[in-house]
Amino acid sequence: MNSSNPLVSSIISDAKEKAEEILSSARSEEKAIIADAQEKARKEEESEERSLASRLEQIRLRKESARKSIDRLSELRALDSAYSEVMQEVADRLEEKMKAPEFRSVLVSLIAEAAIGLDKKEAKVSFSDKTPVSQDMLREAEAEVKRLTGSEVKLVEDPARLIGGGVCVSSMDGKVSYNNQLDVRIRRFQRDIKRIIQEENARENSR
């Protein structure tokens, strides 16, 4: 509505200009708010994506670790199984060899070796019913010690009996001994046997 009054017209004109300024400022503020909201939304989206990527990577690493653990466990079980088979085969072959007449010379060597290791002037020899030792064998072992070291030793039979094959040579008071039982000697080579099995297993897996 137009007015012929200059004062009123001036007030209306000023009001319109002020209204335009307010609208313009509001539009600018609206754009800034929208832009800020969009920027925040973009950053939140990027953060979510990074978080999701991180979680996915953690899941992947856990799965990879679990897979490696399963593979390692499977490998260890295979090695344990192979080791058990090898040791059973060794035990079976030793059992057969202990029954052979030529095992007598092996026992003499075991007695002589233990006597040298014990390093006593007198010693007693214990053995099992699986691998019996005679007086003649003790004399032969004494002669073997004399031949190898130049030292003399007196060996006597220990009334105590062993369970497994082989011998154990002890001082007369029983305080020190040199265990040359077959299962003990085998245990001394456990590390080497396991290493050979591992190397063979790795060679098979690489083919």
PDB file of N, CA and C in Angstrom, residues 94 96-112 130-141 144 166-167 182:
ATOM      1  N   LEU A  94      65.017-102.579  18.168  1.00  0.00           N
ATOM      2  CA  LEU A  94      65.899-102.884  19.293  1.00  0.00           C
ATOM      3  C   LEU A  94      65.488-104.183  19.970  1.00  0.00           C
ATOM      4  N   GLU A  96      64.164-106.722  18.618  1.00  0.00           N
ATOM      5  CA  GLU A  96      64.643-107.817  17.782  1.00  0.00           C
ATOM      6  C   GLU A  96      66.148-108.010  17.937  1.00  0.00           C
ATOM      7  N   LYS A  97      66.888-106.878  17.966  1.00  0.00           N
ATOM      8  CA  LYS A  97      68.353-106.962  18.067  1.00  0.00           C
ATOM      9  C   LYS A  97      68.783-107.542  19.403  1.00  0.00           C
ATOM     10  N   MET A  98      68.024-107.227  20.473  1.00  0.00           N
ATOM     11  CA  MET A  98      68.385-107.746  21.794  1.00  0.00           C
ATOM     12  C   MET A  98      68.294-109.264  21.857  1.00  0.00           C
ATOM     13  N   LYS A  99      67.471-109.840  20.977  1.00  0.00           N
ATOM     14  CA  LYS A  99      67.315-111.292  20.955  1.00  0.00           C
ATOM     15  C   LYS A  99      68.415-111.985  20.157  1.00  0.00           C
ATOM     16  N   ALA A 100      69.143-111.205  19.358  1.00  0.00           N
ATOM     17  CA  ALA A 100      70.172-111.788  18.484  1.00  0.00           C
ATOM     18  C   ALA A 100      71.448-112.081  19.272  1.00  0.00           C
ATOM     19  N   PRO A 101      72.152-113.162  18.934  1.00  0.00           N
ATOM     20  CA  PRO A 101      73.389-113.536  19.645  1.00  0.00           C
ATOM     21  C   PRO A 101      74.459-112.442  19.588  1.00  0.00           C
ATOM     22  N   GLU A 102      74.519-111.716  18.450  1.00  0.00           N
ATOM     23  CA  GLU A 102      75.558-110.692  18.298  1.00  0.00           C
ATOM     24  C   GLU A 102      75.353-109.483  19.212  1.00  0.00           C
ATOM     25  N   PHE A 103      74.196-109.416  19.880  1.00  0.00           N
ATOM     26  CA  PHE A 103      73.961-108.281  20.781  1.00  0.00           C
ATOM     27  C   PHE A 103      74.851-108.382  22.021  1.00  0.00           C
ATOM     28  N   ARG A 104      75.406-109.550  22.233  1.00  0.00           N
ATOM     29  CA  ARG A 104      76.322-109.756  23.364  1.00  0.00           C
ATOM     30  C   ARG A 104      77.476-108.766  23.313  1.00  0.00           C
ATOM     31  N   SER A 105      78.065-108.591  22.119  1.00  0.00           N
ATOM     32  CA  SER A 105      79.204-107.677  21.975  1.00  0.00           C
ATOM     33  C   SER A 105      78.776-106.225  22.215  1.00  0.00           C
ATOM     34  N   VAL A 106      77.524-105.910  21.870  1.00  0.00           N
ATOM     35  CA  VAL A 106      77.012-104.558  22.116  1.00  0.00           C
ATOM     36  C   VAL A 106      76.952-104.303  23.619  1.00  0.00           C
ATOM     37  N   LEU A 107      76.489-105.293  24.369  1.00  0.00           N
ATOM     38  CA  LEU A 107      76.410-105.142  25.819  1.00  0.00           C
ATOM     39  C   LEU A 107      77.785-104.954  26.439  1.00  0.00           C
ATOM     40  N   VAL A 108      78.746-105.705  25.962  1.00  0.00           N
ATOM     41  CA  VAL A 108      80.117-105.555  26.468  1.00  0.00           C
ATOM     42  C   VAL A 108      80.611-104.135  26.236  1.00  0.00           C
ATOM     43  N   SER A 109      80.349-103.607  25.056  1.00  0.00           N
ATOM     44  CA  SER A 109      80.759-102.232  24.739  1.00  0.00           C
ATOM     45  C   SER A 109      80.051-101.217  25.634  1.00  0.00           C
ATOM     46  N   LEU A 110      78.755-101.451  25.891  1.00  0.00           N
ATOM     47  CA  LEU A 110      78.006-100.555  26.760  1.00  0.00           C
ATOM     48  C   LEU A 110      78.563-100.558  28.177  1.00  0.00           C
ATOM     49  N   ILE A 111      78.932-101.744  28.667  1.00  0.00           N
ATOM     50  CA  ILE A 111      79.511-101.852  30.011  1.00  0.00           C
ATOM     51  C   ILE A 111      80.846-101.114  30.071  1.00  0.00           C
ATOM     52  N   ALA A 112      81.698-101.342  29.072  1.00  0.00           N
ATOM     53  CA  ALA A 112      83.023-100.705  29.039  1.00  0.00           C
ATOM     54  C   ALA A 112      82.881 -99.182  28.959  1.00  0.00           C
ATOM     55  N   LYS A 130      66.101-108.996  30.062  1.00  0.00           N
ATOM     56  CA  LYS A 130      66.065-108.901  28.594  1.00  0.00           C
ATOM     57  C   LYS A 130      67.464-108.941  28.001  1.00  0.00           C
ATOM     58  N   THR A 131      68.407-108.340  28.734  1.00  0.00           N
ATOM     59  CA  THR A 131      69.788-108.293  28.243  1.00  0.00           C
ATOM     60  C   THR A 131      70.721-108.781  29.351  1.00  0.00           C
ATOM     61  N   PRO A 132      70.749-110.097  29.624  1.00  0.00           N
ATOM     62  CA  PRO A 132      71.560-110.638  30.716  1.00  0.00           C
ATOM     63  C   PRO A 132      73.067-110.483  30.474  1.00  0.00           C
ATOM     64  N   VAL A 133      73.793-110.298  31.560  1.00  0.00           N
ATOM     65  CA  VAL A 133      75.251-110.122  31.506  1.00  0.00           C
ATOM     66  C   VAL A 133      75.913-111.261  32.300  1.00  0.00           C
ATOM     67  N   SER A 134      76.875-111.905  31.687  1.00  0.00           N
ATOM     68  CA  SER A 134      77.568-113.006  32.351  1.00  0.00           C
ATOM     69  C   SER A 134      78.908-112.528  32.914  1.00  0.00           C
ATOM     70  N   GLN A 135      79.542-113.407  33.707  1.00  0.00           N
ATOM     71  CA  GLN A 135      80.854-113.081  34.259  1.00  0.00           C
ATOM     72  C   GLN A 135      81.880-112.926  33.140  1.00  0.00           C
ATOM     73  N   ASP A 136      81.768-113.754  32.131  1.00  0.00           N
ATOM     74  CA  ASP A 136      82.690-113.649  30.992  1.00  0.00           C
ATOM     75  C   ASP A 136      82.576-112.282  30.326  1.00  0.00           C
ATOM     76  N   MET A 137      81.358-111.774  30.220  1.00  0.00           N
ATOM     77  CA  MET A 137      81.152-110.465  29.598  1.00  0.00           C
ATOM     78  C   MET A 137      81.760-109.352  30.452  1.00  0.00           C
ATOM     79  N   LEU A 138      81.682-109.505  31.783  1.00  0.00           N
ATOM     80  CA  LEU A 138      82.307-108.515  32.664  1.00  0.00           C
ATOM     81  C   LEU A 138      83.818-108.506  32.473  1.00  0.00           C
ATOM     82  N   ARG A 139      84.414-109.711  32.338  1.00  0.00           N
ATOM     83  CA  ARG A 139      85.862-109.780  32.137  1.00  0.00           C
ATOM     84  C   ARG A 139      86.243-109.149  30.785  1.00  0.00           C
ATOM     85  N   GLU A 140      85.423-109.391  29.790  1.00  0.00           N
ATOM     86  CA  GLU A 140      85.682-108.796  28.467  1.00  0.00           C
ATOM     87  C   GLU A 140      85.588-107.266  28.535  1.00  0.00           C
ATOM     88  N   ALA A 141      84.613-106.769  29.294  1.00  0.00           N
ATOM     89  CA  ALA A 141      84.470-105.319  29.441  1.00  0.00           C
ATOM     90  C   ALA A 141      85.678-104.739  30.173  1.00  0.00           C
ATOM     91  N   GLU A 144      88.379-104.458  27.750  1.00  0.00           N
ATOM     92  CA  GLU A 144      88.118-103.359  26.802  1.00  0.00           C
ATOM     93  C   GLU A 144      88.510-102.022  27.430  1.00  0.00           C
ATOM     94  N   GLY A 166      69.826-102.972  28.294  1.00  0.00           N
ATOM     95  CA  GLY A 166      71.014-102.175  28.526  1.00  0.00           C
ATOM     96  C   GLY A 166      71.575-102.406  29.906  1.00  0.00           C
ATOM     97  N   VAL A 167      72.488-101.525  30.337  1.00  0.00           N
ATOM     98  CA  VAL A 167      73.150-101.705  31.625  1.00  0.00           C
ATOM     99  C   VAL A 167      73.260-100.370  32.355  1.00  0.00           C
ATOM    100  N   LEU A 182      69.196 -98.703  27.182  1.00  0.00           N
ATOM    101  CA  LEU A 182      68.922 -98.377  25.792  1.00  0.00           C
ATOM    102  C   LEU A 182      67.931 -97.225  25.645  1.00  0.00           C
TER     103      LEU A 182
END
